[in-house]
Amino acid sequence: MAFENLTEKFQRIFKKLTGQGTLSERNMQEMLDEIKVALLEADVNYKVVKDFLNDVKQKAIGQEVLTKVNPSQMITKIVYDEIVELLGSNKTEINYNKNKPTIIMLVGLQGSGKTTTAAKLAYLMKNKLNKKVMFAACDIYRPAAVEQLKVLAKQINVPVIHEEGLSAVDIAKKAKEVVYNEHYDVLIIDTAGRLQIDEALMNELNQIKKEVNPDETLLLVDAMAGQNASEVASTFNEKVALTGVIMSKLDGDTKGGAALSVAKLTGLYIKFVGTGEKISDLDIFYPDRMASRILGMGDVVSFVEKVKDTIDEREAKKQAMRALKGQFTLDDMLKQLKQIQKLGSLGGVLSMLPGMPKINDEQKQRVENEMKNFEIIMDSMTLEERAYPEILKNSRKVRIAKGCGKTAADINRMLKYYDQAKMMMKQFKNKGGFGGFGGFGGKFPPNFGGR
Amino acid sequence: MGLIKFLKEKFSKKKEEKELTKQENNISEVNEQNDSKLEENNNIKKEEDLNKLNDNKNSDFDLKKYDKGLEKSRKSFADKLKSLSKKYKKVNQEYFDNLEEVLIEADVGVKLTLDVIQELLEKSKKEKLEDPEEINELLIDILFLKYVKENEDKNLELKFGSKNPTICLIVGVNGVGKTTSIAKLAYRYIKQNKKVLIVAADTFRAAAVDQLEIWAKRINCDIVTGLNNQDPASVLYKGLEKAKNENYDLVIIDTAGRLQNKVNLMNELSKMSKVINKLSPDSIKETLLIIDATTGQNGVLQAKSFYEATGLTGIIITKMDGTSKGGIILSIRDELGIPVRFIGLGEKIDDLELFDLEKYLYSLCINKD
């Protein structure tokens, strides 16, 4: 969608607000309106947005704007913190019983990912926590649902309890007996998808609950779910008393605002998120990352953390100083490239950066290739050339091209990028920016990686 | 079809109303007594329109099933509108704010909602409407006119050529109901005496083929399957060959669910689409995207990406028997112009209907009891 992201919008609004020292109702309103739209576009429920922004407003009014930030950054931080708090802590893993099996029941709408998630959970518990796991296949309605669980179970070598002709309740009961008798650690009950308003099927869930008394009843929420997710979660919670939520399909490009609606309305925490189609693609939930994602501001926090771990601070400082003085050489650029490569796949880093939401996988791949090219080219340059790229004339370019097996056009493209990165450095110097990160912290030069 | 008729009536009704209001002004200047007569005329006109509308509904197809399926989604939406119009004797800004909320909560999306509300504001001012009921009517009108395109084929059934089988590729993200919709679609055309072949090209998801095989058996439909993790294009190839050799009328192809930002998987889909074009160049090709009614704003991105990968000739909106309103289809239509062809209204095999916009909007917005 051709929506501006929140960061861009804020930059626009911010221009009007420069120099205002305190947050007031008036100067906040436009930003709050933008945040409202951003949250709605992220599928956070309308009522939740309304309540939520009211809370934020109450908290923000009268706060002094810290000297180093602008009002929009201030508001963003307040909103962000508030979302993180609502989404809860990330220490929400499952509590395992010590002397008896832990029973987990998965519930949700049709197609929300119960069966796949059951397999992922089992894999995680079995392989990472060394638990002895068993499935109960209680979806007796959808054609081949049991078969689906059986196929997945076989891949990870987990037994399945199911018997043709038995009711879902009886299957669960039987499974409970088996896990108790055979000393399993965990029983995962896969149930049929159902509408929250289907009385008969909701009763079935309660029956199962009564018979097997699960330690956890987890609701699957599709990350792509819209406004109605809040009602679904509330009703499920009312009728079967949930203990937590798993959000599936978060590897898509949806913002996942449903997470916020569900958290606000049910007070339940998200325990896991599904992040891919492989059986190992189940991750614990990070409220801070989710908050940035919902706000559409890139995964700033994770990025900063990752950067901190990887980069030698002193080196970064040295570079920052040089950059601030305007001495940004090809060498500096190469160092930056290498540091960024150390962060792992550039694609991953890029997707975490604010201001880069529209890059797709293909483009990411292209940028990554481009970076590799630069490095190869620079390896064929003399130290002098790297320090003073201005001296690169045609004859030198031909030599370098021969040396690295690239064309002169490749070299020119790199130099063009260097010029742009240098320009950005200067801009950062003037505005004060992303510390040692200069060229890569904020944005890539506009045509970087493009053709 | 009913839609064209309805549209024409809508337009003509508008014109008449405009003329009437003009007349009204003139008359009131001259003689106040005539007003009551005019009102009477107006009422008669409206009643006629309503009757025509009902005729359309009854003649086209089974409204009851539609109503029943949509009951839950309709209820909350319509209740909201109703309680709104009860609360307000005259509309004010707050009323419009509330309408905005109703639309957004139906997943219509911020942009389209704001557009629609803006238009509603302007039109109601122009026509001096203050009665909430009338405003609600106008809202439906606007939504309707925004959706309808003049030069579009109003027949939503799958198209059939005289010689070659129609090839229908079914695509969508994970868990939206592709497999079930395929069974329903196959059943629909078997009932219309077509020779239907299902191709189970979802070789990725565990037991997807089994699921489809069970359905095929239940509805007595032929099916071509492949092995697990086999290249789906090769299953497709097998299916298309069979369809050609054995004179099928319709081939419905199941594909694995995929999130639209997975480049490789989308490329795989493009490849399948190319295989179809190459093997059956003279066939009519339908590519239907399945959208789950619970989908939020991501639905537009879904439609866009799948459109780019395979082209789309329509949408099937599924799970409309729940409490979700599926408003995202209006956004998709608004932004990409892709029409909804079918609507899934329940778990039974015959719970698939042609999409009827007027019924969709009316059963969402007007509560009959």
mmCIF file of N, CA and C in Angstrom, chain A residues 330 333 374 381 385 389-390 392-393 397 408-421:
data_model
loop_
_atom_site.group_PDB
_atom_site.id
_atom_site.type_symbol
_atom_site.label_atom_id
_atom_site.label_comp_id
_atom_site.label_asym_id
_atom_site.label_seq_id
_atom_site.Cartn_x
_atom_site.Cartn_y
_atom_site.Cartn_z
ATOM 1 N N LEU A 330 36.782 6.139 1.533
ATOM 2 C CA LEU A 330 36.318 4.837 1.056
ATOM 3 C C LEU A 330 36.616 3.755 2.091
ATOM 4 N N MET A 333 34.067 3.611 4.573
ATOM 5 C CA MET A 333 32.882 2.955 4.037
ATOM 6 C C MET A 333 33.066 1.433 4.077
ATOM 7 N N PHE A 374 31.253 -4.087 -3.845
ATOM 8 C CA PHE A 374 32.070 -2.959 -3.377
ATOM 9 C C PHE A 374 33.316 -3.465 -2.675
ATOM 10 N N MET A 381 42.147 -1.936 -4.599
ATOM 11 C CA MET A 381 42.597 -0.536 -4.639
ATOM 12 C C MET A 381 43.753 -0.323 -3.674
ATOM 13 N N GLU A 385 44.372 5.302 -2.829
ATOM 14 C CA GLU A 385 43.121 5.440 -3.578
ATOM 15 C C GLU A 385 41.912 5.369 -2.648
ATOM 16 N N PRO A 389 39.602 8.998 -2.843
ATOM 17 C CA PRO A 389 38.992 8.452 -4.052
ATOM 18 C C PRO A 389 38.906 9.474 -5.187
ATOM 19 N N GLU A 390 39.126 10.754 -4.861
ATOM 20 C CA GLU A 390 39.058 11.770 -5.923
ATOM 21 C C GLU A 390 40.111 11.524 -7.002
ATOM 22 N N LEU A 392 40.897 8.929 -8.418
ATOM 23 C CA LEU A 392 40.589 7.842 -9.346
ATOM 24 C C LEU A 392 40.186 8.395 -10.710
ATOM 25 N N LYS A 393 41.125 8.259 -11.657
ATOM 26 C CA LYS A 393 40.794 8.653 -13.024
ATOM 27 C C LYS A 393 40.692 7.389 -13.855
ATOM 28 N N LYS A 397 41.020 3.334 -12.886
ATOM 29 C CA LYS A 397 39.797 2.524 -12.876
ATOM 30 C C LYS A 397 39.980 1.265 -13.717
ATOM 31 N N ALA A 408 34.351 -1.077 -15.265
ATOM 32 C CA ALA A 408 34.492 0.307 -14.831
ATOM 33 C C ALA A 408 33.149 0.860 -14.359
ATOM 34 N N ALA A 409 32.108 0.371 -14.961
ATOM 35 C CA ALA A 409 30.773 0.836 -14.557
ATOM 36 C C ALA A 409 30.490 0.477 -13.101
ATOM 37 N N ASP A 410 30.935 -0.729 -12.711
ATOM 38 C CA ASP A 410 30.747 -1.137 -11.316
ATOM 39 C C ASP A 410 31.466 -0.177 -10.385
ATOM 40 N N ILE A 411 32.675 0.187 -10.790
ATOM 41 C CA ILE A 411 33.465 1.093 -9.953
ATOM 42 C C ILE A 411 32.781 2.449 -9.852
ATOM 43 N N ASN A 412 32.297 2.912 -10.993
ATOM 44 C CA ASN A 412 31.601 4.204 -10.972
ATOM 45 C C ASN A 412 30.383 4.175 -10.063
ATOM 46 N N ARG A 413 29.701 3.059 -10.101
ATOM 47 C CA ARG A 413 28.510 2.969 -9.263
ATOM 48 C C ARG A 413 28.893 3.053 -7.785
ATOM 49 N N MET A 414 30.013 2.380 -7.479
ATOM 50 C CA MET A 414 30.469 2.423 -6.095
ATOM 51 C C MET A 414 30.832 3.845 -5.692
ATOM 52 N N LEU A 415 31.520 4.544 -6.594
ATOM 53 C CA LEU A 415 31.935 5.907 -6.273
ATOM 54 C C LEU A 415 30.716 6.806 -6.091
ATOM 55 N N LYS A 416 29.733 6.542 -6.888
ATOM 56 C CA LYS A 416 28.512 7.338 -6.770
ATOM 57 C C LYS A 416 27.887 7.102 -5.391
ATOM 58 N N TYR A 417 27.868 5.842 -5.016
ATOM 59 C CA TYR A 417 27.318 5.530 -3.709
ATOM 60 C C TYR A 417 28.129 6.197 -2.603
ATOM 61 N N TYR A 418 29.456 6.148 -2.784
ATOM 62 C CA TYR A 418 30.337 6.761 -1.795
ATOM 63 C C TYR A 418 30.020 8.242 -1.653
ATOM 64 N N ASP A 419 29.852 8.904 -2.783
ATOM 65 C CA ASP A 419 29.534 10.336 -2.738
ATOM 66 C C ASP A 419 28.254 10.582 -1.953
ATOM 67 N N GLN A 420 27.271 9.737 -2.214
ATOM 68 C CA GLN A 420 25.997 9.936 -1.525
ATOM 69 C C GLN A 420 26.144 9.670 -0.031
ATOM 70 N N ALA A 421 26.893 8.607 0.292
ATOM 71 C CA ALA A 421 27.086 8.288 1.702
ATOM 72 C C ALA A 421 27.790 9.441 2.403
#
